[in-house]
mmCIF file of C-alpha atoms in Angstrom:
data_model
loop_
_atom_site.group_PDB
_atom_site.id
_atom_site.type_symbol
_atom_site.label_atom_id
_atom_site.label_comp_id
_atom_site.label_asym_id
_atom_site.label_seq_id
_atom_site.Cartn_x
_atom_site.Cartn_y
_atom_site.Cartn_z
ATOM 1 C CA MET A 1 98.174 139.670 115.761
ATOM 2 C CA PRO A 2 97.509 138.602 112.900
ATOM 3 C CA GLY A 3 97.288 140.738 108.819
ATOM 4 C CA THR A 4 95.181 141.637 106.766
ATOM 5 C CA VAL A 5 95.663 141.697 102.797
ATOM 6 C CA LEU A 6 93.094 143.252 100.049
ATOM 7 C CA LEU A 7 94.080 142.743 96.864
ATOM 8 C CA LEU A 8 92.057 144.633 94.372
ATOM 9 C CA ALA A 9 92.662 144.728 90.776
ATOM 10 C CA ALA A 10 90.303 146.518 88.555
ATOM 11 C CA SER A 11 90.423 148.023 85.326
ATOM 12 C CA PRO A 12 87.242 148.891 82.474
ATOM 13 C CA VAL A 13 85.768 146.756 79.784
ATOM 14 C CA GLY A 14 86.195 147.431 76.641
ATOM 15 C CA ARG A 15 88.429 149.792 74.215
ATOM 16 C CA GLY A 16 88.292 152.128 78.058
ATOM 17 C CA CYS A 17 90.779 149.877 79.770
ATOM 18 C CA LEU A 18 94.779 150.975 79.706
ATOM 19 C CA VAL A 19 95.744 148.136 82.050
ATOM 20 C CA ASP A 20 95.183 144.533 82.124
ATOM 21 C CA ALA A 21 95.003 144.566 86.298
ATOM 22 C CA ALA A 22 93.979 141.753 86.799
ATOM 23 C CA SER A 23 96.455 139.694 85.187
ATOM 24 C CA VAL A 24 98.440 140.331 88.276
ATOM 25 C CA LEU A 25 96.399 138.755 90.653
ATOM 26 C CA PRO A 26 96.962 134.762 89.881
ATOM 27 C CA VAL A 27 100.949 136.190 90.333
ATOM 28 C CA LEU A 28 100.128 137.396 93.742
ATOM 29 C CA ALA A 29 97.802 134.635 94.568
ATOM 30 C CA ALA A 30 100.656 132.541 94.442
ATOM 31 C CA VAL A 31 102.105 134.493 97.505
ATOM 32 C CA PRO A 32 101.618 132.954 100.797
ATOM 33 C CA PRO A 33 99.782 134.856 102.540
ATOM 34 C CA ALA A 34 102.206 135.037 105.738
ATOM 35 C CA VAL A 35 104.509 136.602 102.848
ATOM 36 C CA LEU A 36 102.070 139.334 101.409
ATOM 37 C CA SER A 37 101.629 140.543 104.964
ATOM 38 C CA GLY A 38 104.495 140.482 106.505
ATOM 39 C CA THR A 39 103.501 138.695 109.740
ATOM 40 C CA ASP A 40 103.295 135.206 110.565
ATOM 41 C CA THR A 41 99.834 134.643 109.649
ATOM 42 C CA ALA A 42 97.258 136.498 106.986
ATOM 43 C CA ASN A 43 94.125 136.710 106.189
ATOM 44 C CA VAL A 44 93.654 137.435 102.193
ATOM 45 C CA VAL A 45 90.426 139.363 100.762
ATOM 46 C CA GLU A 46 90.883 138.846 96.670
ATOM 47 C CA LEU A 47 88.769 141.700 94.678
ATOM 48 C CA ALA A 48 88.944 140.605 91.311
ATOM 49 C CA ASP A 49 87.401 143.770 88.408
ATOM 50 C CA PRO A 50 84.728 143.790 90.704
ATOM 51 C CA LEU A 51 82.033 145.528 89.326
ATOM 52 C CA GLU A 52 80.251 148.375 92.399
ATOM 53 C CA PRO A 53 81.952 150.621 94.216
ATOM 54 C CA GLN A 54 79.872 150.066 97.381
ATOM 55 C CA ALA A 55 81.479 146.372 97.550
ATOM 56 C CA VAL A 56 84.460 147.432 97.220
ATOM 57 C CA LEU A 57 83.624 149.947 100.084
ATOM 58 C CA THR A 58 82.263 147.236 102.487
ATOM 59 C CA ARG A 59 85.794 145.175 102.096
ATOM 60 C CA LEU A 60 87.553 147.854 102.234
ATOM 61 C CA ARG A 61 85.491 148.808 105.957
ATOM 62 C CA ALA A 62 86.284 145.488 106.781
ATOM 63 C CA ALA A 63 89.697 145.265 106.010
ATOM 64 C CA ALA A 64 90.646 148.789 107.828
ATOM 65 C CA ALA A 65 88.920 147.468 110.795
ATOM 66 C CA ALA A 66 91.240 144.734 111.354
ATOM 67 C CA PRO A 67 92.949 145.151 114.463
ATOM 68 C CA GLY A 68 96.488 143.763 113.028
ATOM 69 C CA PRO A 69 98.902 144.733 110.274
ATOM 70 C CA LEU A 70 97.227 145.800 107.082
ATOM 71 C CA THR A 71 98.782 145.889 103.401
ATOM 72 C CA VAL A 72 96.795 147.082 100.341
ATOM 73 C CA TYR A 73 97.942 146.213 96.938
ATOM 74 C CA VAL A 74 95.785 147.653 94.055
ATOM 75 C CA ALA A 75 96.201 147.504 90.451
ATOM 76 C CA GLY A 76 94.030 149.455 87.946
ATOM 77 C CA GLN A 77 93.335 152.701 86.281
ATOM 78 C CA LEU A 78 92.721 156.314 87.216
ATOM 79 C CA GLN A 79 89.627 158.243 86.181
ATOM 80 C CA LEU A 80 88.633 161.476 86.838
ATOM 81 C CA ASP A 81 84.485 162.259 87.115
ATOM 82 C CA ARG A 82 83.404 165.032 85.249
ATOM 83 C CA ARG A 83 81.187 166.653 87.654
ATOM 84 C CA GLN A 84 83.969 167.678 90.665
ATOM 85 C CA ARG A 85 87.518 165.977 88.524
ATOM 86 C CA LEU A 86 88.672 163.737 91.360
ATOM 87 C CA PRO A 87 90.159 160.611 91.318
ATOM 88 C CA HIS A 88 88.430 157.604 90.697
ATOM 89 C CA LEU A 89 89.800 153.944 90.281
ATOM 90 C CA ALA A 90 87.905 152.551 87.205
ATOM 91 C CA LEU A 91 85.705 149.309 87.679
ATOM 92 C CA ALA A 92 84.287 147.206 85.155
ATOM 93 C CA ARG A 93 81.887 148.689 84.407
ATOM 94 C CA THR A 94 83.263 152.553 84.655
ATOM 95 C CA THR A 95 83.144 154.270 81.020
ATOM 96 C CA PRO A 96 84.825 158.647 80.725
ATOM 97 C CA ALA A 97 80.363 159.557 81.895
ATOM 98 C CA THR A 98 79.665 157.387 84.331
ATOM 99 C CA VAL A 99 83.068 157.139 86.495
ATOM 100 C CA ARG A 100 81.154 159.527 89.448
ATOM 101 C CA TYR A 101 78.960 156.650 89.841
ATOM 102 C CA THR A 102 80.565 153.031 88.320
ATOM 103 C CA ALA A 103 84.136 153.843 90.119
ATOM 104 C CA LEU A 104 85.724 153.767 93.649
ATOM 105 C CA PRO A 105 86.503 157.040 94.654
ATOM 106 C CA TRP A 106 89.965 157.377 95.701
ATOM 107 C CA HIS A 107 89.224 159.514 98.676
ATOM 108 C CA TRP A 108 86.857 156.666 99.834
ATOM 109 C CA ILE A 109 89.953 154.400 100.691
ATOM 110 C CA ARG A 110 92.060 157.705 102.333
ATOM 111 C CA GLU A 111 88.263 158.004 104.566
ATOM 112 C CA GLU A 112 88.463 154.113 105.583
ATOM 113 C CA LEU A 113 92.427 154.199 106.771
ATOM 114 C CA ARG A 114 92.774 157.306 108.142
ATOM 115 C CA LEU A 115 91.934 156.568 111.875
ATOM 116 C CA ARG A 116 94.053 153.037 111.673
ATOM 117 C CA PRO A 117 97.191 153.285 113.428
ATOM 118 C CA SER A 118 100.685 154.744 112.933
ATOM 119 C CA GLY A 119 103.028 152.449 110.541
ATOM 120 C CA ALA A 120 100.057 149.612 110.364
ATOM 121 C CA THR A 121 99.366 150.270 107.125
ATOM 122 C CA THR A 122 101.085 150.049 104.123
ATOM 123 C CA LEU A 123 99.303 150.274 100.210
ATOM 124 C CA LEU A 124 101.586 149.198 97.611
ATOM 125 C CA LEU A 125 100.311 151.121 94.003
ATOM 126 C CA ASP A 126 100.759 150.132 90.124
ATOM 127 C CA LEU A 127 98.033 152.431 88.967
ATOM 128 C CA HIS A 128 97.618 153.704 85.187
ATOM 129 C CA ALA A 129 96.327 156.709 84.101
ATOM 130 C CA ASP A 130 94.570 158.618 80.657
ATOM 131 C CA GLN A 131 95.682 161.610 79.476
ATOM 132 C CA GLU A 132 93.087 163.806 81.446
ATOM 133 C CA THR A 133 93.959 162.253 84.672
ATOM 134 C CA TRP A 134 97.901 162.277 84.051
ATOM 135 C CA GLN A 135 97.682 166.398 83.283
ATOM 136 C CA TRP A 136 95.800 166.634 86.683
ATOM 137 C CA LEU A 137 98.323 164.507 88.321
ATOM 138 C CA ARG A 138 100.912 166.838 87.671
ATOM 139 C CA THR A 139 99.944 169.517 89.832
ATOM 140 C CA SER A 140 97.172 167.467 92.105
ATOM 141 C CA PRO A 141 99.577 164.766 94.035
ATOM 142 C CA LEU A 142 97.442 161.190 94.484
ATOM 143 C CA ASP A 143 96.386 161.286 98.014
ATOM 144 C CA SER A 144 96.115 158.684 100.133
ATOM 145 C CA GLY A 145 95.960 159.760 103.642
ATOM 146 C CA ARG A 146 98.566 160.971 106.051
ATOM 147 C CA ASN A 147 99.027 157.767 108.089
ATOM 148 C CA ASN A 148 99.507 155.511 105.760
ATOM 149 C CA ALA A 149 103.002 154.080 103.574
ATOM 150 C CA VAL A 150 102.495 154.329 100.305
ATOM 151 C CA TYR A 151 104.946 152.320 97.767
ATOM 152 C CA GLY A 152 104.250 152.548 93.844
ATOM 153 C CA ARG A 153 103.834 153.679 90.484
ATOM 154 C CA ILE A 154 101.541 155.894 88.224
ATOM 155 C CA ALA A 155 102.106 155.336 84.886
ATOM 156 C CA PRO A 156 101.021 157.893 81.817
ATOM 157 C CA PRO A 157 98.743 156.342 79.139
ATOM 158 C CA PRO A 158 100.010 153.857 77.373
ATOM 159 C CA SER A 159 100.154 153.725 73.480
ATOM 160 C CA ARG A 160 97.077 153.463 71.361
ATOM 161 C CA ARG A 161 95.393 150.768 70.582
ATOM 162 C CA THR A 162 97.666 148.779 73.184
ATOM 163 C CA VAL A 163 96.751 147.678 76.784
ATOM 164 C CA ALA A 164 99.748 147.865 79.374
ATOM 165 C CA ALA A 165 100.750 145.197 81.854
ATOM 166 C CA PRO A 166 100.927 145.779 85.623
ATOM 167 C CA SER A 167 104.441 145.404 85.476
ATOM 168 C CA TYR A 168 105.489 147.395 88.793
ATOM 169 C CA MET A 169 103.004 145.030 91.004
ATOM 170 C CA ARG A 170 104.233 141.711 88.816
ATOM 171 C CA ALA A 171 107.479 142.926 89.704
ATOM 172 C CA VAL A 172 106.557 142.649 93.680
ATOM 173 C CA ALA A 173 104.746 139.519 92.945
ATOM 174 C CA THR A 174 108.123 137.847 91.499
ATOM 175 C CA ILE A 175 110.332 139.069 94.520
ATOM 176 C CA LEU A 176 107.491 137.865 97.521
ATOM 177 C CA ARG A 177 107.498 134.928 95.316
ATOM 178 C CA SER A 178 110.962 134.038 96.750
ATOM 179 C CA GLY A 179 109.672 133.486 100.245
ATOM 180 C CA HIS A 180 111.033 136.736 101.168
ATOM 181 C CA ARG A 181 109.121 140.148 101.653
ATOM 182 C CA PRO A 182 111.880 142.832 102.439
ATOM 183 C CA PRO A 183 110.829 146.071 103.828
ATOM 184 C CA PRO A 184 107.956 148.043 102.136
ATOM 185 C CA ASP A 185 111.123 150.444 100.814
ATOM 186 C CA GLN A 186 113.629 147.706 99.365
ATOM 187 C CA LEU A 187 110.583 146.230 97.979
ATOM 188 C CA HIS A 188 109.486 149.180 96.047
ATOM 189 C CA GLN A 189 113.398 149.838 94.960
ATOM 190 C CA GLN A 190 113.714 146.229 93.394
ATOM 191 C CA ALA A 191 110.592 146.465 92.238
ATOM 192 C CA LEU A 192 110.821 149.430 90.347
ATOM 193 C CA VAL A 193 114.565 147.955 88.670
ATOM 194 C CA ARG A 194 112.534 144.807 87.807
ATOM 195 C CA ALA A 195 109.569 146.561 86.434
ATOM 196 C CA ALA A 196 111.942 149.177 84.096
ATOM 197 C CA ALA A 197 113.397 146.182 82.533
ATOM 198 C CA ASP A 198 110.056 144.630 81.900
ATOM 199 C CA ALA A 199 107.972 147.517 80.677
ATOM 200 C CA ALA A 200 110.679 148.566 78.297
ATOM 201 C CA GLY A 201 108.833 148.050 75.596
ATOM 202 C CA SER A 202 105.571 148.601 76.546
ATOM 203 C CA GLY A 203 105.628 152.367 74.992
ATOM 204 C CA ALA A 204 105.873 154.440 78.228
ATOM 205 C CA ALA A 205 108.471 157.093 77.793
ATOM 206 C CA ALA A 206 111.560 156.488 80.025
ATOM 207 C CA GLY A 207 111.264 157.888 83.483
ATOM 208 C CA ALA A 208 107.423 159.587 82.270
ATOM 209 C CA GLU A 209 105.774 157.384 85.359
ATOM 210 C CA MET A 210 105.332 158.997 88.838
ATOM 211 C CA VAL A 211 106.671 157.318 91.463
ATOM 212 C CA LEU A 212 105.266 156.794 94.284
ATOM 213 C CA THR A 213 107.371 157.120 98.226
ATOM 214 C CA ALA A 214 105.587 158.109 101.515
ATOM 215 C CA PRO A 215 106.706 155.654 104.655
ATOM 216 C CA GLY A 216 104.551 156.976 106.650
ATOM 217 C CA PRO A 217 104.152 159.196 109.715
ATOM 218 C CA GLU A 218 107.020 159.125 112.530
ATOM 219 C CA ALA A 219 106.251 157.574 115.418
ATOM 220 C CA GLY A 220 105.012 159.161 118.236
ATOM 221 C CA ASP A 221 102.265 160.444 116.083
ATOM 222 C CA PRO A 222 98.958 161.383 118.104
ATOM 223 C CA HIS A 223 96.964 159.357 115.278
ATOM 224 C CA ALA A 224 98.711 156.209 116.734
ATOM 225 C CA VAL A 225 98.639 157.097 120.441
ATOM 226 C CA ILE A 226 94.533 157.569 119.917
ATOM 227 C CA ALA A 227 94.245 154.615 117.703
ATOM 228 C CA ALA A 228 96.240 152.432 120.409
ATOM 229 C CA ALA A 229 93.695 153.853 123.225
ATOM 230 C CA VAL A 230 90.986 152.802 121.374
ATOM 231 C CA GLN A 231 91.746 149.020 121.130
ATOM 232 C CA SER A 232 92.403 148.759 124.687
ATOM 233 C CA GLY A 233 88.991 150.128 125.401
ATOM 234 C CA ARG A 234 89.935 153.940 127.000
ATOM 235 C CA HIS A 235 87.419 155.963 124.354
ATOM 236 C CA ALA A 236 87.306 158.544 126.987
ATOM 237 C CA ASP A 237 90.714 159.014 126.955
ATOM 238 C CA ALA A 238 90.879 159.007 123.356
ATOM 239 C CA ASP A 239 88.174 161.231 122.831
ATOM 240 C CA GLU A 240 90.123 163.639 125.613
ATOM 241 C CA LEU A 241 92.874 163.380 123.410
ATOM 242 C CA ALA A 242 91.502 164.210 120.602
ATOM 243 C CA ALA A 243 89.355 167.221 122.196
ATOM 244 C CA ARG A 244 92.506 168.659 122.783
ATOM 245 C CA HIS A 245 94.001 168.903 119.414
ATOM 246 C CA GLU A 246 90.688 170.484 118.156
ATOM 247 C CA ARG A 247 91.107 173.041 120.775
ATOM 248 C CA ALA A 248 94.226 173.756 120.091
ATOM 249 C CA ALA A 249 93.964 173.778 116.081
ATOM 250 C CA ALA A 250 90.931 176.044 116.563
ATOM 251 C CA HIS A 251 92.815 178.414 118.634
ATOM 252 C CA ALA A 252 95.341 178.445 116.216
ATOM 253 C CA HIS A 253 93.710 178.788 113.063
ATOM 254 C CA GLY A 254 89.672 179.287 113.274
ATOM 255 C CA PRO A 255 86.676 176.605 114.415
ATOM 256 C CA ALA A 256 86.739 175.876 110.936
ATOM 257 C CA SER A 257 89.657 175.365 109.541
ATOM 258 C CA GLU A 258 91.225 172.043 107.717
ATOM 259 C CA ASP A 259 93.427 171.562 110.796
ATOM 260 C CA ALA A 260 90.773 171.479 113.337
ATOM 261 C CA LEU A 261 87.946 170.138 111.160
ATOM 262 C CA HIS A 262 90.135 166.989 111.057
ATOM 263 C CA TRP A 263 90.016 166.686 114.756
ATOM 264 C CA THR A 264 85.981 166.980 114.623
ATOM 265 C CA GLU A 265 85.825 164.137 112.108
ATOM 266 C CA VAL A 266 88.024 161.700 114.315
ATOM 267 C CA ARG A 267 86.128 163.032 117.904
ATOM 268 C CA ALA A 268 83.520 161.896 115.692
ATOM 269 C CA ASP A 269 84.727 158.454 114.479
ATOM 270 C CA LEU A 270 85.779 158.018 118.079
ATOM 271 C CA ALA A 271 82.064 158.726 119.418
ATOM 272 C CA MET A 272 81.316 155.502 116.858
ATOM 273 C CA PHE A 273 83.675 153.196 117.981
ATOM 274 C CA ALA A 274 82.681 154.030 121.963
ATOM 275 C CA GLY A 275 79.074 153.467 120.227
ATOM 276 C CA ASP A 276 78.260 156.377 120.821
ATOM 277 C CA PRO A 277 75.454 157.528 116.885
ATOM 278 C CA VAL A 278 74.005 160.408 118.945
ATOM 279 C CA ARG A 279 76.680 162.119 119.892
ATOM 280 C CA SER A 280 78.647 160.811 116.689
ATOM 281 C CA CYS A 281 76.428 161.726 114.322
ATOM 282 C CA ARG A 282 75.845 165.193 115.611
ATOM 283 C CA ALA A 283 79.709 165.727 115.227
ATOM 284 C CA TRP A 284 79.196 164.758 111.497
ATOM 285 C CA LEU A 285 76.628 167.277 111.707
ATOM 286 C CA THR A 286 78.863 169.959 113.086
ATOM 287 C CA VAL A 287 81.274 168.813 110.204
ATOM 288 C CA ALA A 288 79.434 169.791 107.035
ATOM 289 C CA GLU A 289 77.705 172.451 108.556
ATOM 290 C CA ALA A 290 80.675 173.737 108.939
ATOM 291 C CA ARG A 291 82.484 172.941 105.725
ATOM 292 C CA LEU A 292 79.504 174.636 103.956
ATOM 293 C CA GLY A 293 79.854 177.353 105.661
ATOM 294 C CA ALA A 294 82.925 178.247 104.189
ATOM 295 C CA GLY A 295 81.965 178.141 101.099
ATOM 296 C CA GLN A 296 83.146 174.388 100.413
ATOM 297 C CA PRO A 297 80.067 172.891 97.788
ATOM 298 C CA PRO A 298 77.699 170.439 98.550
ATOM 299 C CA GLN A 299 79.434 167.959 95.846
ATOM 300 C CA ALA A 300 82.819 168.381 97.804
ATOM 301 C CA PRO A 301 84.218 164.881 99.150
ATOM 302 C CA ALA A 302 84.356 166.270 102.310
ATOM 303 C CA VAL A 303 80.885 167.252 102.526
ATOM 304 C CA GLU A 304 79.166 164.589 101.130
ATOM 305 C CA ALA A 305 81.174 161.895 103.485
ATOM 306 C CA ALA A 306 80.212 164.360 106.304
ATOM 307 C CA VAL A 307 76.806 164.030 105.452
ATOM 308 C CA ASP A 308 76.747 160.342 104.659
ATOM 309 C CA ARG A 309 78.933 159.238 107.792
ATOM 310 C CA ALA A 310 75.827 161.624 109.536
ATOM 311 C CA HIS A 311 73.273 159.419 107.769
ATOM 312 C CA HIS A 312 75.022 156.346 108.786
ATOM 313 C CA GLN A 313 74.947 156.987 112.357
ATOM 314 C CA TRP A 314 71.676 158.595 112.495
ATOM 315 C CA GLY A 315 70.363 154.643 111.545
ATOM 316 C CA GLN A 316 72.098 153.281 114.130
ATOM 317 C CA VAL A 317 70.308 155.511 116.798
ATOM 318 C CA ARG A 318 67.614 154.333 118.797
ATOM 319 C CA ASP A 319 66.121 156.634 121.724
ATOM 320 C CA ALA A 320 63.444 158.284 119.525
ATOM 321 C CA GLY A 321 63.889 161.411 121.108
ATOM 322 C CA PRO A 322 67.324 162.036 119.966
ATOM 323 C CA ALA A 323 66.964 160.292 116.364
ATOM 324 C CA ARG A 324 63.407 162.955 115.907
ATOM 325 C CA GLU A 325 65.936 165.751 116.802
ATOM 326 C CA LEU A 326 69.112 164.669 114.481
ATOM 327 C CA GLY A 327 66.663 163.719 111.997
ATOM 328 C CA ALA A 328 65.163 167.471 111.079
ATOM 329 C CA ALA A 329 69.073 168.236 110.927
ATOM 330 C CA LEU A 330 70.057 165.315 109.080
ATOM 331 C CA ALA A 331 66.566 166.477 106.396
ATOM 332 C CA ALA A 332 67.848 170.172 106.302
ATOM 333 C CA LEU A 333 71.243 168.889 105.172
ATOM 334 C CA ARG A 334 70.133 166.297 102.785
ATOM 335 C CA GLY A 335 68.359 168.639 100.784
ATOM 336 C CA ARG A 336 71.414 170.601 99.945
ATOM 337 C CA VAL A 337 73.756 167.743 100.065
ATOM 338 C CA PRO A 338 71.566 164.819 98.003
ATOM 339 C CA GLY A 339 75.500 162.159 98.236
ATOM 340 C CA ARG A 340 76.081 159.817 95.647
ATOM 341 C CA ARG A 341 73.439 157.157 96.609
ATOM 342 C CA GLU A 342 70.473 157.958 94.784
ATOM 343 C CA GLY A 343 66.863 158.390 98.024
ATOM 344 C CA ALA A 344 68.625 159.439 100.849
ATOM 345 C CA LEU A 345 66.799 162.077 101.611
ATOM 346 C CA ASP A 346 62.959 160.538 101.024
ATOM 347 C CA HIS A 347 64.649 157.909 103.046
ATOM 348 C CA VAL A 348 65.418 160.238 106.126
ATOM 349 C CA ARG A 349 61.552 161.940 105.511
ATOM 350 C CA ARG A 350 60.173 158.268 105.568
ATOM 351 C CA GLU A 351 61.947 156.972 108.571
ATOM 352 C CA LEU A 352 61.207 161.059 110.467
ATOM 353 C CA SER A 353 57.722 160.460 109.634
ATOM 354 C CA ARG A 354 57.950 156.603 111.298
ATOM 355 C CA LEU A 355 59.172 158.435 114.330
ATOM 356 C CA GLN A 356 57.028 161.463 114.303
ATOM 357 C CA VAL A 357 54.132 158.472 114.726
ATOM 358 C CA GLN A 358 55.983 156.520 117.616
ATOM 359 C CA GLY A 359 56.004 159.731 119.407
#
């Protein structure tokens, strides 16, 4: 099965730039696609200093939907938004004051990749953090998803008036240019050794960087079984397996627990894959209400994501009756959870008015 490769290099333009992320793309682009992916053939998508987080999300979503192995190479810098203090990948227009609107929330990457099969997704990361984010990372590990293999490093901010180089990713690219792709864990170790020498004069203290080594879930993970059922078109089987895990988690930890809500979210995605936007929208509304009812703030990433996904699925509903019912619930939620997209509540109200006229 062909592989998919996403090359993403991003950093702000101007004084806020900590790393010359895009400088590694020519080296990576010189590697044959099959070597980048570790498959016989591969499709490569390259994003060099993108401007808009929504554009990156679109490419990421398309890559995540590909059925074969996915390898994501990311070079760039992390910054916290001032409102929620959550990590974002800074893009070309990002400034400290505009992180929430101009950078890519890191949890978007986790969310888009979370239903991919076990062992099918590998992230190779070379990230730099500003001082505030570096301190935050000391107590809050970067969450890239429980179902993904993650390798790389996060470096502290470079010395003042210097721009760091993505030495880890450059080392990865140099190794791959030999035409051979070692297993990801071996590639990672070789790159760390090579990068340590290359970065000796970069201003970072020896051993200061955070090394990311997460080989992914063990074989037999239920997410892998569910994903395989979806890929073979057995949508009812996939939903029943997820429902069993949802009931077990609710019994063990409570229906509003993170474990139970995780499986409700899985079922919402499964309904989308099965082409049932009514069921998917209703499930996402349930998740959002449960999270708000448990005291999570409207700005929490999991709350915003649930309402955004409910909104998207509502837009796919073609039957006017369910659309009016779900739209009324969505409008009430949008009043509390406006999300990041300006005008989301107005959009729901306009569509509801149109549906009422039709009815």
